[in-house]
Amino acid sequence: MQKLINHTGVIDNNWALIETVEGELPSGQILVPASYWLENLEALKGRSDVGIWFAADAQIAPFLALISDVAVIAINFPAFANGRGYSLARLVKERSGFKGELRAFGDVLLDQLFFMRRCGFDTYLLKEGLSGEKAVEYFATFADPYQLAYDKPEPLFRRKGA
Amino acid sequence: MYKYDDYDQRIVDERVAQFKDQTDRYLAGELTEEQFLPLRLQNGLYVQRYAPMLRVAVPYGLMSSQQVRKLAHIARTYDKGYAHISTRTNVQFNWPELADVPAILAELASVQMHAIQTSGNCIRNTTTDQFAGVVPNELVDPRPYCEIIRQWSTFHPEFAFLPRKFKIAVNSHETDDRVATLLHDIGIKIVRNSADEIGFQVYVGGGLGRTPIVASLVKEFLAEKDLLTYLDAVLRVYNLNGRRDNKYKARIKILVKALGVEAFAKLVDEEWQHLKDGPGTLTDQELERIKGHFTAPDYKVLSASSELKTQTQENKAFSNWYNRNVSEHKVAGYAIVTLTLKKLGTAPGDITDQQLDTVADLADKYSLGEVRGSHEQNLVLADVEESQLFALWQEAKAAGFATPNLGLLTDMICCPGGDFCALANAKSLPVAEALQEKFDNLDYLHDLGEIDLNISGCMNACGHHHIGHIGILGVDKKGAEFYQVSLGGKSGVGANVGKILGPSFARDQMPMIIEKILSIFVDLRIDGERFIDTYDRVGQAPFKERVYAKAN
């Protein structure tokens, strides 16, 4: 059973990921593929029980003006070494007005959690077998990093001066 | 040089703890080989042919004598008593035990050093002119900008898993380029605009490897304060658009070529409009703070040393060394000395623990306690009083650092090759050694003049063969080692990728082939021409014809 965590501990996963939509949408809180969501924009925009998941290679630009009121957006990491999702996360969080929950899923391991948090992720569906309790320790690897990112809107050289 | 504050020290200390935890989990079987691989790579740890190789970062090549002594200590305690200066001015240890690496990192952290991002698909050590800050005709000291880039790139959360590795170089010299600026993913040339403001020309998409390409100009003038927001924009465009399906097509140079320079520059500019003038903009206070770490020392007011003139007249060996290995300093009465690590019988760039200690002593005694590494795998003492040169030369000579061959044929760049590296197709060190043996006559070398000869053991081009005037590339032909020769490469201003001469040669033919190339040059040169000048004038045809005429 994969653990879903936020920055403080293990939480319940109430959103089902629909890999491909066939026929009718299932009921309950669901994450649909980004391309499906865009194709069915009129029916789905504003629905609080439908979130979106993006593949790592998704083109994010067409979505940025449309997703401000989506409840959950998930970004896939097909392999932890594929870091495209970090840029996608920052664009979603910093350039779309999105205020919901940003979730990482796929090859989500401990040693990348610190970077993911900095780029704006809120929740993480850990790879099968990883301990959620242990994982939360990995958000605090570095106390005061140099760069600005989603979590710290100013770089260290401005924070220090403050 | 830059001294860590509490924030810098904490980041490095936290890194030591992080890597210790990662190593412990790997050794306990909690991290798979595949999961540990990029983590150790981002800490400069390769698993090589015989043992791990640890690459220690030397930001823009600058070290204090205390740091050099620490490297000597590490070589002695954890390795087989030597280290290797790489072409990115880092220092490599070839024989550490994996389990010792956390302890080595803790030792490094105690002298403000680390191995962060010296490998892996992330932003690597930024390099610059080894004569930065002391050479005449420099616009401004480039090192503060290198340090600003170092801090920005260290654990950048968005760019830790790029499509491929990413290298940045900064040059500030008006006429020379000792750092191969245009062969980097980003090459930054410091310039002054018509309004007398300092800023940057930004070149993107250069690189060696399988597809050598000279970088293209994407930004004519970038203001000083905009450096980091613009770099963020370039990296974001690359991270979003670079290829991840084929590692040989994943460098930014391939993206720039695929999109075309104009379209690429436009994408970057569109992204930059969102970041420009935001909180990532450098403040005057931060620029002043970093520049304050690189102010000129209190130079003495010295007059030209009359003693020096007598010493060069009376001692031919000293005079050879002085003419070759000593460069002009911007302050009268001082000189820049290059300690060459290219002695016959030693792998280029290799240095023993005792030699490291000696270098540290020489730096303390003669050069304000600082040492620099160069892209040609030599070491530099940047602030030597001219009147001390003779004494320094005697000590350097005794330690094996005074071979007067700087810039000559035997001052070659060479990667560790198949003797050490798991990636290599062929050995490179035995070729270097055979050439050093064949061409050990100093008068002949001086007569040939400046020649860059670079050797790589595989297509990854760590030995920079593409940009040697003479480049040698080790290739594998059905399990046998062969060597391909290219001519006409250049690394500096007017950078150019060399052109392959023709079919490759067996290793034992190489000294004879190089001798033939040199004799063709000697036949064709007009007075005062360097090898590359003659080559540029006559082209490859005469070399090709004559080298292969007899070989066939």
XYZ file of C-alpha atoms in Angstrom:
714
model
C 0.000 0.000 0.000
C 1.510 3.333 -1.081
C 1.611 6.009 1.609
C 0.397 9.527 0.925
C 2.157 12.144 3.035
C 2.053 15.872 3.528
C 4.807 17.818 5.316
C 3.919 16.501 8.740
C 2.858 12.887 8.358
C 0.813 10.194 6.646
C -2.652 11.247 5.460
C -5.598 9.501 3.808
C -5.689 9.381 0.050
C -9.193 10.382 -1.028
C -8.448 10.926 -4.686
C -8.438 8.083 -7.199
C -6.103 8.427 -10.153
C -7.849 7.549 -13.412
C -5.105 6.582 -15.838
C -7.351 6.669 -18.887
C -11.016 7.535 -18.977
C -13.184 4.942 -20.710
C -16.869 5.707 -20.985
C -18.503 7.407 -18.002
C -16.422 9.079 -15.298
C -16.382 7.053 -12.075
C -18.004 8.693 -9.072
C -16.049 10.041 -6.084
C -13.029 12.329 -6.055
C -10.959 11.583 -9.120
C -7.859 12.822 -10.935
C -8.290 12.703 -14.710
C -5.641 12.938 -17.408
C -4.831 16.542 -18.342
C -5.695 16.015 -22.007
C -9.133 14.613 -21.056
C -9.787 17.536 -18.727
C -8.948 20.062 -21.454
C -11.120 18.262 -24.025
C -14.052 18.290 -21.602
C -13.329 21.704 -20.161
C -16.900 22.963 -20.145
C -18.228 19.978 -18.248
C -15.331 19.653 -15.797
C -14.121 23.151 -14.987
C -15.431 24.138 -11.581
C -16.231 20.577 -10.496
C -14.806 20.181 -6.990
C -14.609 16.388 -7.273
C -12.473 16.331 -10.426
C -8.743 17.037 -10.313
C -6.090 16.802 -13.021
C -2.958 14.748 -13.392
C -0.107 15.737 -15.655
C 2.380 13.397 -17.273
C 6.016 14.509 -16.943
C 6.123 15.472 -20.609
C 2.881 17.506 -20.537
C 2.718 20.905 -22.205
C 1.568 23.071 -19.330
C 1.074 26.433 -21.070
C -2.532 25.904 -22.287
C -3.646 25.096 -18.712
C -2.165 28.000 -16.800
C -5.121 30.344 -17.391
C -7.701 27.649 -16.570
C -6.719 25.894 -13.351
C -7.007 28.519 -10.603
C -9.998 26.813 -8.950
C -9.042 23.136 -9.424
C -8.919 21.269 -6.099
C -6.038 18.863 -6.743
C -3.346 18.722 -9.410
C -0.959 15.780 -9.545
C 2.335 15.605 -11.472
C 3.914 12.326 -12.438
C 7.592 11.468 -11.997
C 8.039 8.453 -14.306
C 11.586 8.069 -12.968
C 13.071 10.074 -10.107
C 15.914 11.156 -12.392
C 13.434 12.873 -14.710
C 13.265 16.338 -13.196
C 10.863 18.025 -15.613
C 8.129 17.858 -12.979
C 9.989 20.375 -10.795
C 9.566 23.097 -13.423
C 5.944 22.064 -14.046
C 5.260 22.369 -10.323
C 6.670 25.875 -10.088
C 4.669 27.036 -13.108
C 1.443 25.575 -11.668
C 2.031 27.148 -8.256
C 3.582 30.442 -9.293
C 1.912 31.319 -12.563
C -1.671 30.052 -12.632
C -3.339 31.286 -9.457
C -3.853 27.638 -8.447
C -4.534 27.421 -4.710
C -5.366 23.745 -4.351
C -3.239 20.750 -3.421
C -0.243 19.902 -5.628
C 0.638 16.256 -5.471
C 3.702 14.299 -6.669
C 3.262 10.676 -7.699
C 5.236 8.005 -9.510
C 8.886 7.332 -8.656
C 8.730 9.511 -5.529
C 11.666 8.636 -3.246
C 13.043 10.114 -0.026
C 16.040 12.002 -1.355
C 14.037 14.187 -3.736
C 11.386 15.286 -1.216
C 13.345 18.354 -0.139
C 13.569 19.616 -3.738
C 9.912 18.771 -4.413
C 8.696 20.732 -1.415
C 10.755 23.736 -2.467
C 9.112 23.660 -5.920
C 5.601 23.802 -4.472
C 4.368 20.252 -3.882
C 2.014 19.769 -0.920
C 1.493 16.000 -0.874
C 3.479 13.024 -2.047
C 2.353 9.543 -2.974
C 5.506 7.654 -1.990
C 6.821 4.743 -3.970
C 5.572 1.388 -2.682
C 7.428 0.191 0.396
C 8.687 3.546 1.715
C 7.841 4.581 5.266
C 5.773 7.726 5.573
C 7.055 8.472 9.078
C 10.669 8.311 7.950
C 9.933 10.298 4.797
C 8.856 13.489 6.592
C 12.371 13.855 8.021
C 13.625 14.437 4.498
C 11.852 17.761 4.051
C 14.341 19.448 6.345
C 17.642 18.337 4.793
C 18.843 21.927 4.388
C 17.655 24.680 6.715
C 18.446 27.792 4.709
C 19.027 27.141 1.015
C 20.548 29.755 -1.296
C 17.841 30.130 -3.931
C 14.389 31.534 -3.980
C 11.720 28.983 -4.927
C 8.019 28.501 -4.217
C 8.620 27.872 -0.507
C 10.935 30.854 -0.055
C 10.032 33.727 -2.354
C 13.338 35.497 -1.693
C 16.877 34.197 -2.166
C 19.202 33.837 0.836
C 20.979 37.111 0.082
C 17.702 39.011 0.575
C 16.530 36.895 3.521
C 19.861 37.456 5.291
C 19.589 41.184 4.890
C 16.078 41.277 6.312
C 39.240 34.402 -1.915
C 35.681 33.680 -0.807
C 35.356 32.749 2.868
C 32.255 30.906 4.036
C 29.868 32.614 6.404
C 27.697 30.616 8.828
C 25.066 30.002 6.157
C 27.580 28.568 3.668
C 29.190 26.392 6.322
C 25.843 25.045 7.476
C 24.845 24.029 3.941
C 28.097 22.110 3.498
C 27.784 20.489 6.935
C 24.190 19.492 6.183
C 25.438 17.964 2.949
C 27.932 15.815 4.843
C 25.121 14.514 7.063
C 22.858 13.932 4.066
C 25.459 11.931 2.164
C 26.373 9.899 5.243
C 22.706 8.930 5.573
C 22.501 8.063 1.861
C 25.655 5.939 2.007
C 24.450 4.174 5.169
C 21.108 3.356 3.525
C 22.847 2.109 0.389
C 25.213 -0.098 2.366
C 22.223 -1.376 4.385
C 20.376 -2.263 1.189
C 17.650 0.356 1.669
C 18.650 2.213 -1.503
C 19.060 0.252 -4.709
C 22.108 0.641 -6.916
C 19.959 2.561 -9.385
C 18.557 4.888 -6.718
C 21.962 5.555 -5.154
C 23.678 6.211 -8.480
C 22.506 9.787 -9.158
C 22.848 10.652 -5.462
C 26.473 9.625 -5.356
C 27.133 11.202 -8.735
C 25.815 14.535 -7.490
C 28.433 14.184 -4.850
C 31.186 13.498 -7.349
C 31.404 9.796 -6.639
C 31.820 7.497 -9.617
C 32.312 3.774 -9.486
C 35.273 3.249 -11.731
C 37.202 0.354 -13.175
C 38.963 -0.579 -9.943
C 37.494 1.604 -7.176
C 35.250 4.597 -6.653
C 36.558 7.933 -7.895
C 35.746 11.011 -5.821
C 35.773 14.374 -7.567
C 36.197 17.278 -5.180
C 34.920 20.687 -6.263
C 37.423 23.492 -6.515
C 35.185 26.450 -7.345
C 36.744 28.305 -10.284
C 40.027 26.575 -9.498
C 40.950 28.639 -6.434
C 42.428 27.012 -3.303
C 44.097 28.212 -0.125
C 47.295 26.545 1.045
C 45.287 25.136 3.954
C 42.898 23.464 1.497
C 45.795 22.075 -0.547
C 47.283 20.563 2.624
C 43.924 18.970 3.353
C 43.910 17.425 -0.115
C 47.419 16.089 0.541
C 46.194 14.608 3.803
C 43.238 12.942 2.056
C 45.491 11.536 -0.682
C 47.796 10.090 1.982
C 45.118 8.797 4.364
C 42.327 7.565 2.136
C 43.979 7.079 -1.248
C 47.211 5.770 -2.725
C 49.139 8.962 -2.127
C 48.200 11.005 -5.145
C 45.435 13.125 -6.638
C 44.557 14.293 -10.131
C 43.825 17.847 -11.331
C 40.970 17.660 -13.856
C 40.204 19.848 -16.869
C 37.372 21.460 -14.908
C 39.909 22.473 -12.266
C 38.507 19.938 -9.818
C 40.618 17.474 -7.869
C 40.008 13.747 -8.202
C 40.911 10.858 -5.962
C 41.056 7.513 -7.724
C 41.135 5.027 -4.874
C 38.909 5.916 -1.919
C 36.682 3.311 -0.253
C 32.976 4.064 -0.520
C 32.568 3.652 3.230
C 35.278 6.319 3.806
C 33.653 8.937 1.596
C 31.445 10.496 4.315
C 34.580 10.915 6.470
C 36.440 12.486 3.538
C 33.555 14.909 3.011
C 33.659 15.869 6.686
C 37.395 16.556 6.348
C 36.726 18.701 3.282
C 33.921 20.608 5.027
C 36.365 21.534 7.795
C 38.312 23.615 5.226
C 35.275 24.964 3.348
C 35.402 22.386 0.562
C 32.906 19.868 -0.783
C 32.134 17.544 -3.691
C 28.688 18.962 -4.430
C 27.478 18.635 -8.027
C 30.844 17.639 -9.451
C 29.034 15.010 -11.500
C 25.486 14.030 -12.444
C 22.865 15.763 -14.568
C 23.011 19.042 -12.702
C 24.831 22.363 -12.803
C 28.545 21.665 -12.398
C 31.494 23.650 -11.094
C 31.723 27.044 -12.797
C 35.156 27.723 -14.278
C 37.090 30.837 -15.206
C 40.507 32.126 -16.261
C 43.211 30.740 -13.973
C 44.856 34.180 -14.177
C 41.686 35.948 -12.972
C 42.328 39.081 -10.956
C 46.053 39.273 -11.708
C 46.379 39.309 -15.485
C 46.724 42.570 -17.457
C 43.861 43.622 -19.752
C 41.110 42.052 -17.726
C 37.844 43.974 -17.690
C 36.954 43.102 -14.089
C 37.690 40.149 -11.818
C 35.317 37.369 -12.991
C 35.470 35.364 -9.744
C 32.734 37.220 -7.818
C 30.297 36.251 -10.585
C 31.519 32.638 -10.446
C 30.874 32.605 -6.693
C 27.402 34.114 -7.188
C 26.684 31.362 -9.728
C 28.120 28.731 -7.376
C 25.741 29.704 -4.600
C 22.739 29.959 -6.929
C 23.439 26.564 -8.499
C 24.174 24.712 -5.231
C 21.147 22.483 -4.560
C 18.940 24.508 -6.891
C 15.672 22.649 -6.274
C 14.332 22.955 -9.807
C 17.487 21.959 -11.645
C 18.896 18.988 -9.699
C 17.674 16.458 -12.301
C 18.232 18.081 -15.672
C 18.166 16.153 -18.947
C 21.983 16.136 -18.859
C 24.989 17.746 -17.182
C 25.336 21.519 -17.385
C 28.559 23.516 -17.403
C 29.073 27.255 -17.126
C 32.255 29.266 -17.746
C 32.950 32.959 -17.253
C 35.622 34.975 -19.075
C 36.524 38.584 -18.457
C 39.681 39.007 -20.498
C 39.574 41.451 -23.357
C 41.727 39.488 -25.801
C 42.438 36.023 -24.384
C 40.202 33.131 -23.439
C 41.907 30.560 -21.226
C 38.708 28.825 -20.132
C 37.239 27.624 -23.472
C 34.175 29.793 -22.793
C 32.398 28.947 -26.029
C 32.600 25.198 -25.427
C 30.231 25.367 -22.444
C 26.487 24.922 -22.043
C 26.526 28.570 -21.016
C 29.539 30.754 -21.767
C 29.468 34.163 -20.133
C 31.682 36.911 -21.461
C 31.916 39.958 -19.226
C 31.649 43.145 -21.284
C 31.247 46.880 -20.830
C 28.471 48.594 -22.821
C 28.464 52.031 -24.409
C 26.992 53.491 -21.214
C 30.092 52.217 -19.392
C 28.128 49.585 -17.452
C 29.484 46.118 -16.723
C 27.321 43.289 -17.965
C 27.389 39.975 -19.773
C 27.252 38.550 -23.247
C 25.570 35.179 -22.878
C 26.444 32.306 -25.211
C 24.453 29.075 -24.996
C 24.790 25.592 -26.412
C 28.496 24.913 -26.702
C 30.041 21.636 -25.678
C 32.372 18.787 -26.524
C 31.387 15.132 -26.293
C 29.953 13.276 -29.264
C 28.588 16.374 -30.953
C 31.101 19.183 -30.476
C 29.478 22.588 -31.047
C 30.631 26.161 -30.459
C 28.072 28.133 -28.393
C 25.796 30.754 -29.983
C 25.201 34.275 -28.743
C 21.701 34.517 -27.239
C 21.988 37.740 -25.246
C 24.009 40.674 -26.500
C 24.033 42.532 -23.175
C 22.674 41.397 -19.834
C 22.893 43.826 -16.920
C 24.945 42.732 -13.918
C 21.926 42.570 -11.579
C 20.002 40.332 -14.011
C 22.543 37.492 -14.049
C 20.622 34.981 -11.930
C 17.112 35.652 -13.227
C 18.404 35.157 -16.764
C 20.222 31.948 -15.837
C 16.999 30.711 -14.217
C 15.168 31.403 -17.483
C 17.751 29.550 -19.612
C 17.741 26.565 -17.262
C 13.942 26.446 -17.081
C 13.614 26.495 -20.862
C 16.172 23.683 -21.005
C 14.571 21.641 -18.221
C 11.168 21.883 -19.920
C 12.289 21.395 -23.516
C 15.534 19.418 -23.479
C 15.329 15.831 -24.690
C 15.160 13.060 -22.127
C 14.664 10.143 -24.508
C 18.264 9.868 -25.699
C 21.224 10.788 -23.511
C 23.343 11.578 -26.546
C 20.839 14.213 -27.641
C 20.066 15.603 -24.213
C 22.556 18.466 -23.861
C 21.289 22.002 -24.334
C 23.418 22.315 -27.482
C 21.068 19.853 -29.228
C 18.019 21.885 -28.130
C 19.543 25.138 -29.382
C 20.356 23.502 -32.728
C 16.910 21.897 -33.020
C 14.990 25.098 -32.289
C 17.435 27.449 -33.955
C 19.227 30.148 -31.969
C 16.596 32.819 -32.559
C 13.663 30.670 -31.477
C 15.611 29.474 -28.455
C 16.552 33.029 -27.479
C 12.920 34.058 -27.841
C 11.726 31.280 -25.528
C 14.301 32.310 -22.954
C 13.351 35.944 -23.256
C 9.633 35.179 -22.815
C 10.389 33.166 -19.690
C 12.755 35.856 -18.443
C 10.070 38.550 -18.649
C 8.327 36.744 -15.774
C 11.464 36.673 -13.628
C 13.209 39.915 -14.550
C 13.251 42.536 -11.782
C 11.759 39.981 -9.378
C 13.325 38.993 -6.050
C 16.022 36.950 -7.821
C 17.553 40.214 -9.052
C 20.976 40.757 -7.513
C 21.159 43.584 -4.998
C 23.998 46.127 -4.851
C 24.615 44.958 -1.317
C 25.085 41.321 -2.376
C 27.304 42.259 -5.324
C 29.464 44.362 -3.009
C 29.568 41.625 -0.388
C 30.800 38.990 -2.838
C 33.215 41.347 -4.604
C 34.608 42.240 -1.175
C 35.969 38.687 -0.941
C 38.089 39.179 -4.057
C 39.792 42.519 -3.471
C 43.430 42.852 -4.511
C 45.995 42.158 -1.772
C 48.267 44.951 -0.535
C 50.847 44.744 -3.287
C 54.227 46.256 -2.533
C 55.553 49.021 -4.727
C 58.358 47.219 -6.513
C 60.688 48.181 -9.313
C 61.820 45.782 -12.015
C 64.281 43.325 -10.523
C 67.776 43.876 -11.923
C 68.819 40.645 -10.295
C 66.240 38.802 -12.375
C 67.814 40.073 -15.583
C 71.218 38.791 -14.511
C 69.758 35.443 -13.424
C 68.064 34.878 -16.786
C 71.237 35.839 -18.648
C 73.451 33.577 -16.614
C 71.277 30.510 -16.302
C 69.883 28.973 -19.494
C 67.591 26.515 -17.664
C 66.144 29.281 -15.511
C 65.752 31.484 -18.547
C 63.864 28.718 -20.433
C 61.531 28.312 -17.502
C 61.106 32.068 -17.053
C 60.236 32.536 -20.729
C 57.807 29.648 -20.803
C 56.174 29.231 -17.420
C 56.120 32.791 -16.063
C 53.391 35.167 -17.238
C 52.983 38.908 -16.937
C 51.235 40.228 -13.821
C 49.155 43.396 -13.820
C 51.221 44.851 -10.980
C 54.815 45.856 -11.711
C 57.396 43.712 -9.952
C 55.076 40.704 -9.629
C 54.721 37.640 -11.852
C 52.310 34.752 -12.421
C 53.989 31.352 -12.238
C 52.535 28.152 -13.677
C 53.729 24.982 -11.990
C 53.481 22.351 -14.710
C 52.236 18.872 -13.879
C 53.456 17.405 -17.168
C 56.753 15.813 -16.325
C 57.875 12.753 -18.259
C 56.741 9.596 -16.507
C 53.812 11.249 -14.731
C 50.237 11.173 -15.965
C 49.176 14.711 -16.942
C 47.529 16.400 -13.973
C 48.661 13.813 -11.424
C 50.205 15.100 -8.203
C 51.441 13.232 -5.117
C 50.560 14.047 -1.511
C 54.117 15.269 -0.913
C 53.956 17.487 -3.978
C 50.635 18.903 -2.765
C 52.264 19.762 0.557
C 55.166 21.333 -1.320
C 52.778 23.404 -3.433
C 51.080 24.618 -0.245
C 54.471 25.557 1.215
C 55.484 27.359 -1.981
C 52.176 29.228 -1.980
C 52.703 30.352 1.607
C 56.292 31.334 1.007
C 55.975 33.013 -2.382
C 52.351 33.702 -3.329
C 50.134 34.937 -0.479
C 48.972 31.425 0.399
C 46.802 30.808 -2.664
C 46.956 28.255 -5.485
C 44.858 27.956 -8.639
C 44.178 24.989 -10.894
C 44.061 25.494 -14.651
C 41.949 23.911 -17.363
C 45.202 22.588 -18.868
C 45.736 20.614 -15.650
C 48.529 22.731 -14.212
C 48.762 24.740 -10.978
C 49.306 28.474 -10.739
C 50.955 30.729 -8.149
C 49.437 34.066 -9.058
C 51.269 36.655 -6.942
C 55.011 36.002 -6.952
C 57.495 38.860 -6.528
C 59.906 38.878 -9.468
C 62.895 39.005 -7.163
C 61.754 35.688 -5.677
C 61.411 33.865 -8.989
C 64.860 32.326 -8.986
C 64.445 30.898 -5.500
C 60.965 29.625 -6.346
C 62.254 28.033 -9.536
C 64.910 26.099 -7.642
C 62.369 24.728 -5.204
C 59.777 23.989 -7.888
C 62.403 22.225 -9.970
C 63.394 19.987 -7.074
C 59.737 19.064 -6.593
C 59.200 18.318 -10.294
C 57.014 21.303 -11.184
C 59.352 23.296 -13.345
C 59.405 21.482 -16.682
C 59.586 24.522 -18.962
C 56.939 23.277 -21.365
C 53.886 25.441 -20.638
C 51.851 25.710 -23.836
C 54.260 23.447 -25.736
C 53.562 20.061 -27.274
C 54.235 18.060 -24.122
C 51.997 20.314 -21.968
C 49.146 18.130 -23.133
C 45.670 17.702 -21.735
C 44.846 14.064 -21.141
C 41.957 12.304 -19.417
C 42.632 9.309 -17.128
C 41.444 7.031 -19.945
C 41.104 3.271 -19.974
C 43.660 2.827 -17.189
C 41.129 4.193 -14.676
C 37.869 5.186 -16.298
C 35.026 2.712 -16.852
C 33.673 4.741 -19.776
C 36.855 4.815 -21.846
C 37.188 2.971 -25.157
C 40.955 3.145 -25.055
C 43.856 4.044 -22.838
C 45.066 7.604 -23.092
C 47.898 7.811 -20.566
C 50.273 5.437 -22.429
C 49.848 7.577 -25.558
C 50.672 10.700 -23.556
C 53.696 8.992 -22.065
C 54.949 7.709 -25.425
C 54.671 11.245 -26.817
C 56.424 12.747 -23.794
C 59.244 10.252 -24.279
C 59.522 10.776 -28.009
C 59.495 14.575 -27.732
C 61.675 15.191 -24.715
C 64.164 17.450 -26.476
C 63.457 20.916 -25.122
C 65.186 22.757 -27.932
C 63.006 20.957 -30.458
C 59.877 21.661 -28.379
C 60.735 25.338 -28.090
C 61.440 25.481 -31.804
C 58.006 23.987 -32.532
C 56.436 26.676 -30.366
C 52.949 26.646 -28.904
C 50.875 23.584 -29.695
C 47.830 22.333 -27.821
C 47.786 18.544 -27.967
C 44.762 17.015 -26.256
C 43.975 13.322 -25.729
C 40.636 11.726 -24.804
C 40.062 8.038 -24.205
C 36.478 8.153 -25.524
C 33.792 10.275 -27.161
C 32.921 11.940 -23.861
C 35.926 14.126 -24.611
C 37.146 14.770 -21.065
C 40.594 15.306 -22.595
C 39.125 18.025 -24.855
C 40.507 16.419 -28.024
C 38.092 18.415 -30.202
C 39.720 21.707 -29.285
C 43.367 20.673 -29.366
C 45.383 22.021 -32.308
C 46.180 18.332 -32.494
C 43.451 16.135 -31.011
C 43.728 12.425 -30.312
C 40.659 10.302 -29.617
C 40.799 6.713 -28.438
C 38.315 4.483 -30.292
C 37.405 0.846 -30.048
C 37.622 -1.162 -33.253
C 36.341 -4.666 -32.705
C 37.884 -4.826 -29.269
C 41.220 -3.263 -30.243
C 42.331 0.238 -29.229
C 42.825 2.695 -32.071
C 43.394 6.432 -32.156
C 41.799 9.023 -34.385
C 43.660 12.262 -35.059
C 41.989 15.627 -35.662
C 43.662 18.908 -36.506
C 42.768 22.583 -36.239
C 40.804 22.675 -32.986
C 40.966 25.846 -30.896
C 39.698 26.558 -27.406
C 40.109 30.293 -26.973
C 38.926 33.299 -28.912
C 37.740 32.003 -32.301
C 37.027 28.600 -30.764
C 36.769 25.865 -33.333
C 36.219 22.128 -33.434
C 39.072 20.202 -35.053
C 38.590 18.212 -38.249
C 39.293 14.481 -38.362
C 42.374 13.729 -40.440
C 41.361 10.263 -41.644
C 41.343 6.603 -40.589
C 42.625 5.881 -37.090
C 46.006 4.463 -36.084
C 47.272 1.746 -33.749
C 48.754 2.967 -30.477
C 52.355 2.125 -31.342
C 52.087 4.185 -34.534
C 51.064 7.340 -32.687
C 54.497 8.841 -31.893
C 55.516 8.347 -35.518
C 52.272 9.886 -36.817
C 52.592 12.928 -34.558
C 56.237 13.298 -35.602
C 55.151 13.254 -39.229
C 52.485 15.908 -38.607
C 55.068 18.069 -36.858
C 57.614 17.684 -39.651
C 54.986 18.710 -42.218
C 54.330 21.791 -40.085
C 58.043 22.589 -39.871
C 58.341 22.274 -43.661
C 55.377 24.512 -44.350
C 55.618 27.153 -41.648
C 56.531 30.707 -42.371
C 58.730 32.447 -39.795
C 56.990 33.054 -36.513
C 53.927 30.958 -37.286
C 52.528 28.683 -34.609
C 51.264 25.251 -35.639
C 47.672 26.473 -35.670
C 48.578 29.520 -37.805
C 50.187 27.307 -40.432
C 47.278 24.895 -40.329
C 44.750 27.709 -40.726
C 46.712 29.021 -43.700
C 47.368 25.781 -45.602
C 44.361 23.725 -44.514
C 44.222 20.018 -43.856
C 45.027 18.740 -47.333
C 48.858 18.771 -47.164
C 48.765 17.042 -43.773
C 46.313 14.421 -44.948
C 48.201 13.660 -48.133
C 51.562 13.247 -46.491
C 50.471 11.418 -43.346
C 48.552 8.798 -45.306
C 50.897 8.637 -48.302
C 53.356 6.413 -46.470
C 50.941 4.848 -44.020
C 48.952 3.267 -46.821
